[in-house]
Amino acid sequence: MLDSPALAALLRSRAALLALRAPLSWVNVATGAPIVIDGQTLDARTQWLLTVFEKSKRPEIHGLPLRDARIQFDTYMKALSASLLPMGMGDPPIGEIVDRTIPGPAGALPIRLYRPADAAASRLPAILFLHGGSWTLGSLDAYDLPCRFLATTAGCLVMAVDYRLAPEHRFPAAVDDSLAAWRWLAANAEAIGALPRRLVVAGDAAGGTLAAVVAQQTRGEATPPALQLLLYPILDLAMSTRSYELFGEGFLTTRRSMEWTRAQYLDDPLDVDDPRVSPLRADDLAGQPPALIYTAGFDIVRDEGAIYAEKLRAAGVRVVYRNFDSLIHGFVGMRGALQAAARAMDDVVAGLRHELAQLG
């Protein structure tokens, strides 16, 4: 039975989904003039989603008890990831999902393996996926639909990791778990049906941070990532880029919520300078695997992704960078509710498939 925080979050998320089904002509009237900032125009339905959240009095995470914040995050992720198409017209069916544990730095580390249909006897590229949620929120269940989507559309084995969360487990616990998961995948790729030379490390938001750290920290190892896929990654917790000034309020992820996140994650404010916290601050970026970096236009961490892409290129790393200029932070978990997010994720997968094909 749902307790009151879970029920409240569920009702808000369902109300948001119902509102998002309104005809676009009505949405344009309800939201008013388009929002244009820095030469970018916010997607109309995304603008309507933000309006619905505001009208529903959806509390920000920094104003909630931690348990309630986690419930709200997971509930919205599940609701906004779910396809609005009729049954049988959504994503291709998944072939197999296996929950298990692997050895981690603090004991058993839960993972979830996804294999696409009709691939039981095939060796596939594999994606280590590290979820977002500001190092304090998120779960395997919250990201179940995005991981299914990646597995079925990219034709990859996906390994999602339930790394330890702050504040119960502060930095560097999430980093240590992510590195342990990568090294397990690299050592056991053949055993689980993956191709050892076609392994990808990926993540969104805080998970994008962790993926970037894995790419940096595994240089010189026997099996480093063949690719890194970073989706609106958080790359510098100093929070000093221009996009923090432009989008610090009103676009779902706010400066206050990021400051709350930083306080939960770090014991020492000086850890901001550690490249395992702020990968953008690494002195040497040479020798990285090719990177696919995707940002959202109306996102406080937009500029970090763009700067990181340029720094990687300057270090001789092959980079594909794209800014989805009409979207907001978190679009990986909105593809069921926002057509623009669904198109963006289709483009992400197309880019990933192209880069994997280049590996031979």
Coordinates of C-alpha atoms in Angstrom, one line a residue:
M1 CA 0.0 0.0 0.0
L2 CA 1.3 3.5 -0.9
D3 CA 2.1 5.8 2.0
S4 CA 1.1 9.5 1.8
P5 CA 4.4 10.9 0.2
A6 CA 4.3 8.2 -2.4
L7 CA 0.6 8.7 -3.1
A8 CA 1.0 12.5 -3.4
A9 CA 3.9 12.1 -5.8
L10 CA 1.9 9.5 -7.9
L11 CA -1.2 11.8 -8.1
R12 CA 0.9 14.8 -9.2
S13 CA 2.8 12.8 -11.8
R14 CA -0.5 11.4 -13.2
A15 CA -2.0 14.8 -13.3
A16 CA 1.0 16.1 -15.2
L17 CA 0.7 13.3 -17.7
L18 CA -3.0 14.0 -18.3
A19 CA -2.3 17.7 -18.8
L20 CA 0.5 16.9 -21.3
R21 CA -2.0 15.1 -23.5
A22 CA -3.7 18.4 -24.3
P23 CA -3.7 19.5 -27.9
L24 CA -0.7 21.6 -28.9
S25 CA -2.9 24.5 -30.0
W26 CA -4.4 24.6 -26.5
V27 CA -1.0 24.3 -24.9
N28 CA 0.3 27.3 -26.8
V29 CA -2.6 29.4 -25.5
A30 CA -2.2 28.2 -21.9
T31 CA 1.5 28.8 -21.7
G32 CA 1.6 32.2 -23.4
A33 CA 4.5 33.5 -25.3
P34 CA 7.4 31.2 -26.0
I35 CA 10.4 31.4 -23.6
V36 CA 13.5 32.5 -25.5
I37 CA 16.9 32.7 -23.6
D38 CA 20.3 33.0 -25.1
G39 CA 19.0 32.6 -28.6
Q40 CA 17.2 29.3 -27.7
T41 CA 13.4 28.7 -27.7
L42 CA 12.0 26.3 -25.1
D43 CA 10.0 23.4 -26.5
A44 CA 6.3 24.3 -26.1
R45 CA 5.3 21.1 -24.4
T46 CA 8.3 21.3 -22.1
Q47 CA 7.2 24.8 -21.2
W48 CA 3.7 23.4 -20.5
L49 CA 5.2 20.7 -18.3
L50 CA 7.0 23.3 -16.2
T51 CA 3.8 25.2 -15.9
V52 CA 1.9 22.1 -14.8
F53 CA 4.6 21.4 -12.2
E54 CA 4.4 24.9 -10.9
K55 CA 0.6 24.9 -10.7
S56 CA 0.6 21.5 -8.9
K57 CA 2.8 22.9 -6.2
R58 CA 5.4 20.2 -6.8
P59 CA 8.0 20.7 -4.1
E60 CA 11.7 21.0 -5.0
I61 CA 13.9 18.3 -3.6
H62 CA 15.8 20.6 -1.3
G63 CA 12.5 21.3 0.5
L64 CA 11.7 17.7 1.2
P65 CA 12.9 15.1 3.7
L66 CA 15.3 12.9 1.9
R67 CA 13.0 9.8 1.9
D68 CA 10.2 11.9 0.3
A69 CA 12.6 13.4 -2.2
R70 CA 13.6 9.9 -3.3
I71 CA 10.0 8.8 -3.6
Q72 CA 9.2 11.9 -5.7
F73 CA 12.2 11.4 -8.0
D74 CA 11.5 7.8 -8.7
T75 CA 7.7 8.3 -9.2
Y76 CA 8.2 11.1 -11.7
M77 CA 10.9 9.2 -13.6
K78 CA 8.7 6.2 -14.0
A79 CA 5.7 8.3 -15.0
L80 CA 7.5 10.5 -17.5
S81 CA 9.5 7.7 -19.0
A82 CA 6.4 5.6 -19.8
S83 CA 5.2 5.6 -23.4
L84 CA 2.0 7.5 -24.2
L85 CA 1.4 5.2 -27.2
P86 CA -1.2 2.4 -27.1
M87 CA -0.2 -1.0 -25.9
G88 CA 1.9 -2.7 -28.6
M89 CA 3.0 0.5 -30.3
G90 CA 5.8 1.5 -27.9
D91 CA 9.4 0.3 -27.7
P92 CA 10.5 -3.2 -28.9
P93 CA 10.2 -5.9 -26.2
I94 CA 13.1 -6.6 -24.0
G95 CA 14.6 -10.0 -24.3
E96 CA 15.9 -10.6 -20.7
I97 CA 16.3 -8.7 -17.5
V98 CA 18.5 -10.2 -14.7
D99 CA 18.9 -8.7 -11.2
R100 CA 22.1 -9.8 -9.4
T101 CA 24.9 -8.5 -7.3
I102 CA 28.6 -8.2 -8.0
P103 CA 31.5 -7.6 -5.6
G104 CA 31.8 -4.0 -4.6
P105 CA 34.1 -2.0 -2.3
A106 CA 31.6 -2.1 0.6
G107 CA 30.1 -5.6 -0.1
A108 CA 27.5 -6.8 -2.6
L109 CA 26.7 -4.2 -5.3
P110 CA 23.3 -4.6 -7.0
I111 CA 23.2 -4.4 -10.8
R112 CA 20.5 -5.1 -13.4
L113 CA 21.4 -6.6 -16.8
Y114 CA 19.2 -5.9 -19.9
R115 CA 19.5 -8.0 -23.1
P116 CA 17.5 -7.1 -26.2
A117 CA 15.2 -9.7 -27.7
D118 CA 16.4 -12.1 -30.4
A119 CA 20.0 -11.8 -29.1
A120 CA 20.3 -14.7 -26.7
A121 CA 23.1 -16.4 -28.7
S122 CA 24.9 -13.2 -29.8
R123 CA 27.7 -11.3 -28.3
L124 CA 26.8 -7.6 -28.1
P125 CA 28.4 -4.3 -27.3
A126 CA 27.6 -3.4 -23.7
I127 CA 26.8 -0.2 -21.9
L128 CA 27.6 0.4 -18.2
F129 CA 24.8 2.8 -17.3
L130 CA 25.2 5.1 -14.2
H131 CA 21.9 6.8 -13.3
G132 CA 21.4 10.4 -12.5
G133 CA 19.8 11.8 -9.3
S134 CA 22.4 14.2 -7.9
W135 CA 24.3 11.3 -6.2
T136 CA 21.4 11.3 -3.6
L137 CA 18.4 10.1 -5.6
G138 CA 17.6 7.5 -8.2
S139 CA 17.5 3.7 -8.4
L140 CA 17.4 0.8 -10.7
D141 CA 13.6 1.0 -10.9
A142 CA 13.6 4.7 -11.6
Y143 CA 15.7 4.1 -14.7
D144 CA 14.2 0.8 -15.8
L145 CA 12.5 2.2 -18.9
P146 CA 15.4 4.3 -20.1
C147 CA 17.7 1.3 -19.8
R148 CA 15.2 -0.9 -21.7
F149 CA 15.1 1.8 -24.4
L150 CA 18.9 1.8 -24.7
A151 CA 19.1 -2.0 -24.8
T152 CA 16.4 -2.4 -27.4
T153 CA 17.2 0.5 -29.7
A154 CA 21.0 0.5 -29.5
G155 CA 21.2 -3.3 -29.7
C156 CA 23.4 -3.4 -26.6
L157 CA 23.6 -5.3 -23.4
V158 CA 23.0 -2.7 -20.7
M159 CA 24.3 -3.1 -17.1
A160 CA 22.7 -0.6 -14.7
V161 CA 24.4 0.0 -11.4
D162 CA 22.7 0.7 -8.0
Y163 CA 25.7 2.6 -6.6
R164 CA 25.6 3.9 -3.0
L165 CA 23.9 7.2 -2.5
A166 CA 24.7 10.2 -0.3
P167 CA 24.4 11.4 2.4
E168 CA 24.5 7.9 3.9
H169 CA 27.5 7.3 1.7
R170 CA 29.3 10.4 0.7
F171 CA 32.0 11.0 -1.9
P172 CA 33.9 8.9 -3.0
A173 CA 31.5 6.0 -2.4
A174 CA 29.6 6.4 -5.7
V175 CA 32.9 6.8 -7.6
D176 CA 34.4 3.7 -6.0
D177 CA 31.2 1.7 -6.8
S178 CA 31.2 2.9 -10.4
L179 CA 34.9 1.9 -10.9
A180 CA 34.3 -1.5 -9.3
A181 CA 31.3 -2.0 -11.7
W182 CA 33.4 -1.1 -14.7
R183 CA 36.2 -3.4 -13.8
W184 CA 33.8 -6.2 -13.2
L185 CA 32.2 -5.7 -16.6
A186 CA 35.6 -5.5 -18.3
A187 CA 36.7 -8.8 -16.6
N188 CA 33.4 -10.6 -17.2
A189 CA 32.3 -9.3 -20.5
E190 CA 32.6 -12.6 -22.4
A191 CA 30.9 -14.5 -19.6
I192 CA 27.8 -12.3 -19.8
G193 CA 27.7 -12.2 -23.7
A194 CA 29.4 -8.9 -24.3
L195 CA 32.2 -7.9 -26.6
P196 CA 35.2 -6.8 -24.5
R197 CA 36.4 -4.3 -27.1
R198 CA 33.0 -2.6 -27.5
L199 CA 32.2 -1.6 -24.0
V200 CA 30.7 1.9 -23.3
V201 CA 30.5 3.8 -20.1
A202 CA 27.4 6.1 -20.0
G203 CA 25.3 8.1 -17.6
D204 CA 23.1 11.1 -17.2
A205 CA 23.5 14.1 -14.9
A206 CA 25.4 12.8 -11.8
G207 CA 25.7 9.5 -13.6
G208 CA 27.4 11.4 -16.5
T209 CA 29.9 12.7 -13.9
L210 CA 30.6 9.2 -12.8
A211 CA 30.9 8.0 -16.4
A212 CA 33.4 10.8 -17.1
V213 CA 35.4 9.8 -14.0
V214 CA 35.5 6.1 -15.0
A215 CA 36.8 7.2 -18.4
Q216 CA 39.5 9.3 -16.8
Q217 CA 40.5 6.8 -14.1
T218 CA 40.7 3.7 -16.3
R219 CA 43.3 5.1 -18.8
G220 CA 46.0 2.6 -19.1
E221 CA 44.0 -0.4 -17.8
A222 CA 43.7 -3.6 -19.8
T223 CA 40.1 -2.8 -20.9
P224 CA 39.3 0.9 -20.8
P225 CA 36.0 2.1 -22.3
A226 CA 35.8 2.1 -26.0
L227 CA 33.3 5.1 -25.8
Q228 CA 31.9 7.4 -23.2
L229 CA 28.4 8.7 -23.5
L230 CA 27.7 11.7 -21.3
L231 CA 24.2 13.0 -21.1
Y232 CA 23.9 16.6 -19.6
P233 CA 26.8 15.7 -17.2
I234 CA 27.5 17.7 -14.1
L235 CA 31.2 18.4 -14.6
D236 CA 32.1 21.2 -12.1
L237 CA 30.5 21.5 -8.7
A238 CA 31.9 25.0 -8.4
M239 CA 28.7 26.1 -10.2
S240 CA 30.3 29.1 -11.8
T241 CA 29.4 28.9 -15.5
R242 CA 27.1 31.3 -17.3
S243 CA 24.4 28.7 -17.7
Y244 CA 24.0 28.8 -13.9
E245 CA 23.1 32.5 -14.2
L246 CA 20.7 32.0 -17.1
F247 CA 18.8 28.9 -15.9
G248 CA 19.3 28.9 -12.2
E249 CA 15.5 29.2 -11.6
G250 CA 12.4 27.9 -13.3
F251 CA 13.7 25.0 -15.3
L252 CA 13.2 22.1 -13.0
T253 CA 16.9 21.7 -11.8
T254 CA 17.7 24.9 -9.9
R255 CA 20.8 26.4 -8.3
R256 CA 19.3 25.8 -4.8
S257 CA 18.7 22.1 -5.6
M258 CA 22.3 21.8 -6.8
E259 CA 23.6 23.5 -3.7
W260 CA 21.6 21.0 -1.6
T261 CA 23.1 18.2 -3.7
R262 CA 26.6 19.4 -3.2
A263 CA 26.1 19.6 0.6
Q264 CA 24.7 16.0 0.6
Y265 CA 27.5 14.6 -1.5
L266 CA 30.6 16.2 -0.1
D267 CA 32.1 16.2 3.4
D268 CA 34.7 18.8 2.6
P269 CA 33.9 21.8 0.3
L270 CA 37.5 21.7 -1.0
D271 CA 36.6 18.3 -2.6
V272 CA 35.1 20.4 -5.4
D273 CA 38.6 20.7 -6.9
D274 CA 39.0 16.9 -7.0
P275 CA 38.6 15.7 -10.6
R276 CA 36.6 12.8 -9.3
V277 CA 34.0 15.3 -8.2
S278 CA 34.6 17.9 -11.0
P279 CA 36.0 16.0 -14.0
L280 CA 36.3 19.3 -15.9
R281 CA 39.2 20.2 -13.5
A282 CA 41.4 17.3 -14.4
D283 CA 44.9 18.5 -15.5
D284 CA 45.4 15.9 -18.2
L285 CA 42.5 14.7 -20.5
A286 CA 44.7 13.0 -23.1
G287 CA 44.1 9.3 -23.8
Q288 CA 40.4 9.4 -23.2
P289 CA 38.0 7.2 -25.2
P290 CA 36.0 9.0 -27.9
A291 CA 33.2 10.9 -26.2
L292 CA 29.6 11.6 -27.2
I293 CA 28.4 14.6 -25.1
Y294 CA 24.8 15.8 -25.2
T295 CA 23.5 18.8 -23.3
A296 CA 20.1 20.5 -22.9
G297 CA 19.7 24.2 -23.8
F298 CA 17.7 25.3 -20.8
D299 CA 19.9 23.6 -18.2
I300 CA 22.3 25.0 -15.6
V301 CA 25.0 22.5 -16.5
R302 CA 24.8 23.2 -20.2
D303 CA 28.0 25.1 -20.4
E304 CA 30.0 22.5 -18.5
G305 CA 29.3 19.9 -21.2
A306 CA 30.3 22.3 -24.0
I307 CA 33.5 23.3 -22.2
Y308 CA 34.4 19.7 -21.5
A309 CA 33.9 18.8 -25.1
E310 CA 36.4 21.6 -26.2
K311 CA 38.9 20.5 -23.6
L312 CA 38.7 16.9 -24.7
R313 CA 39.2 18.0 -28.3
A314 CA 42.2 20.1 -27.4
A315 CA 43.7 17.0 -25.7
G316 CA 43.3 15.1 -28.9
V317 CA 40.2 13.2 -28.0
R318 CA 37.5 12.5 -30.7
V319 CA 34.3 14.2 -29.5
V320 CA 30.7 14.4 -30.9
Y321 CA 29.0 17.2 -29.1
R322 CA 25.4 18.3 -29.5
N323 CA 23.2 20.7 -27.5
F324 CA 19.4 20.0 -27.7
D325 CA 18.6 23.6 -27.4
S326 CA 14.9 23.4 -26.7
L327 CA 15.1 20.9 -23.8
I328 CA 15.7 20.9 -20.0
H329 CA 17.8 18.8 -17.7
G330 CA 16.5 15.3 -17.2
F331 CA 15.2 14.6 -20.7
V332 CA 16.4 11.0 -20.6
G333 CA 13.5 10.3 -18.3
M334 CA 10.9 12.4 -20.2
R335 CA 10.8 10.6 -23.5
G336 CA 7.4 9.1 -22.8
A337 CA 5.8 12.5 -22.1
L338 CA 7.6 14.9 -24.4
Q339 CA 8.0 14.3 -28.1
A340 CA 11.1 16.6 -28.2
A341 CA 12.7 14.4 -25.6
A342 CA 11.8 11.2 -27.5
R343 CA 13.4 12.7 -30.7
A344 CA 16.5 13.7 -28.8
M345 CA 16.9 10.2 -27.4
D346 CA 16.4 8.7 -30.9
D347 CA 19.3 11.0 -32.0
V348 CA 21.4 9.9 -29.0
V349 CA 21.0 6.3 -29.9
A350 CA 21.7 6.9 -33.6
G351 CA 24.9 8.6 -32.6
L352 CA 25.9 5.8 -30.3
R353 CA 25.2 3.1 -33.0
H354 CA 27.2 5.1 -35.5
E355 CA 30.2 5.3 -33.2
L356 CA 30.0 1.6 -32.3
A357 CA 30.0 0.8 -36.0
Q358 CA 33.2 2.7 -36.3
L359 CA 34.9 0.4 -33.8
G360 CA 34.5 -2.5 -36.2

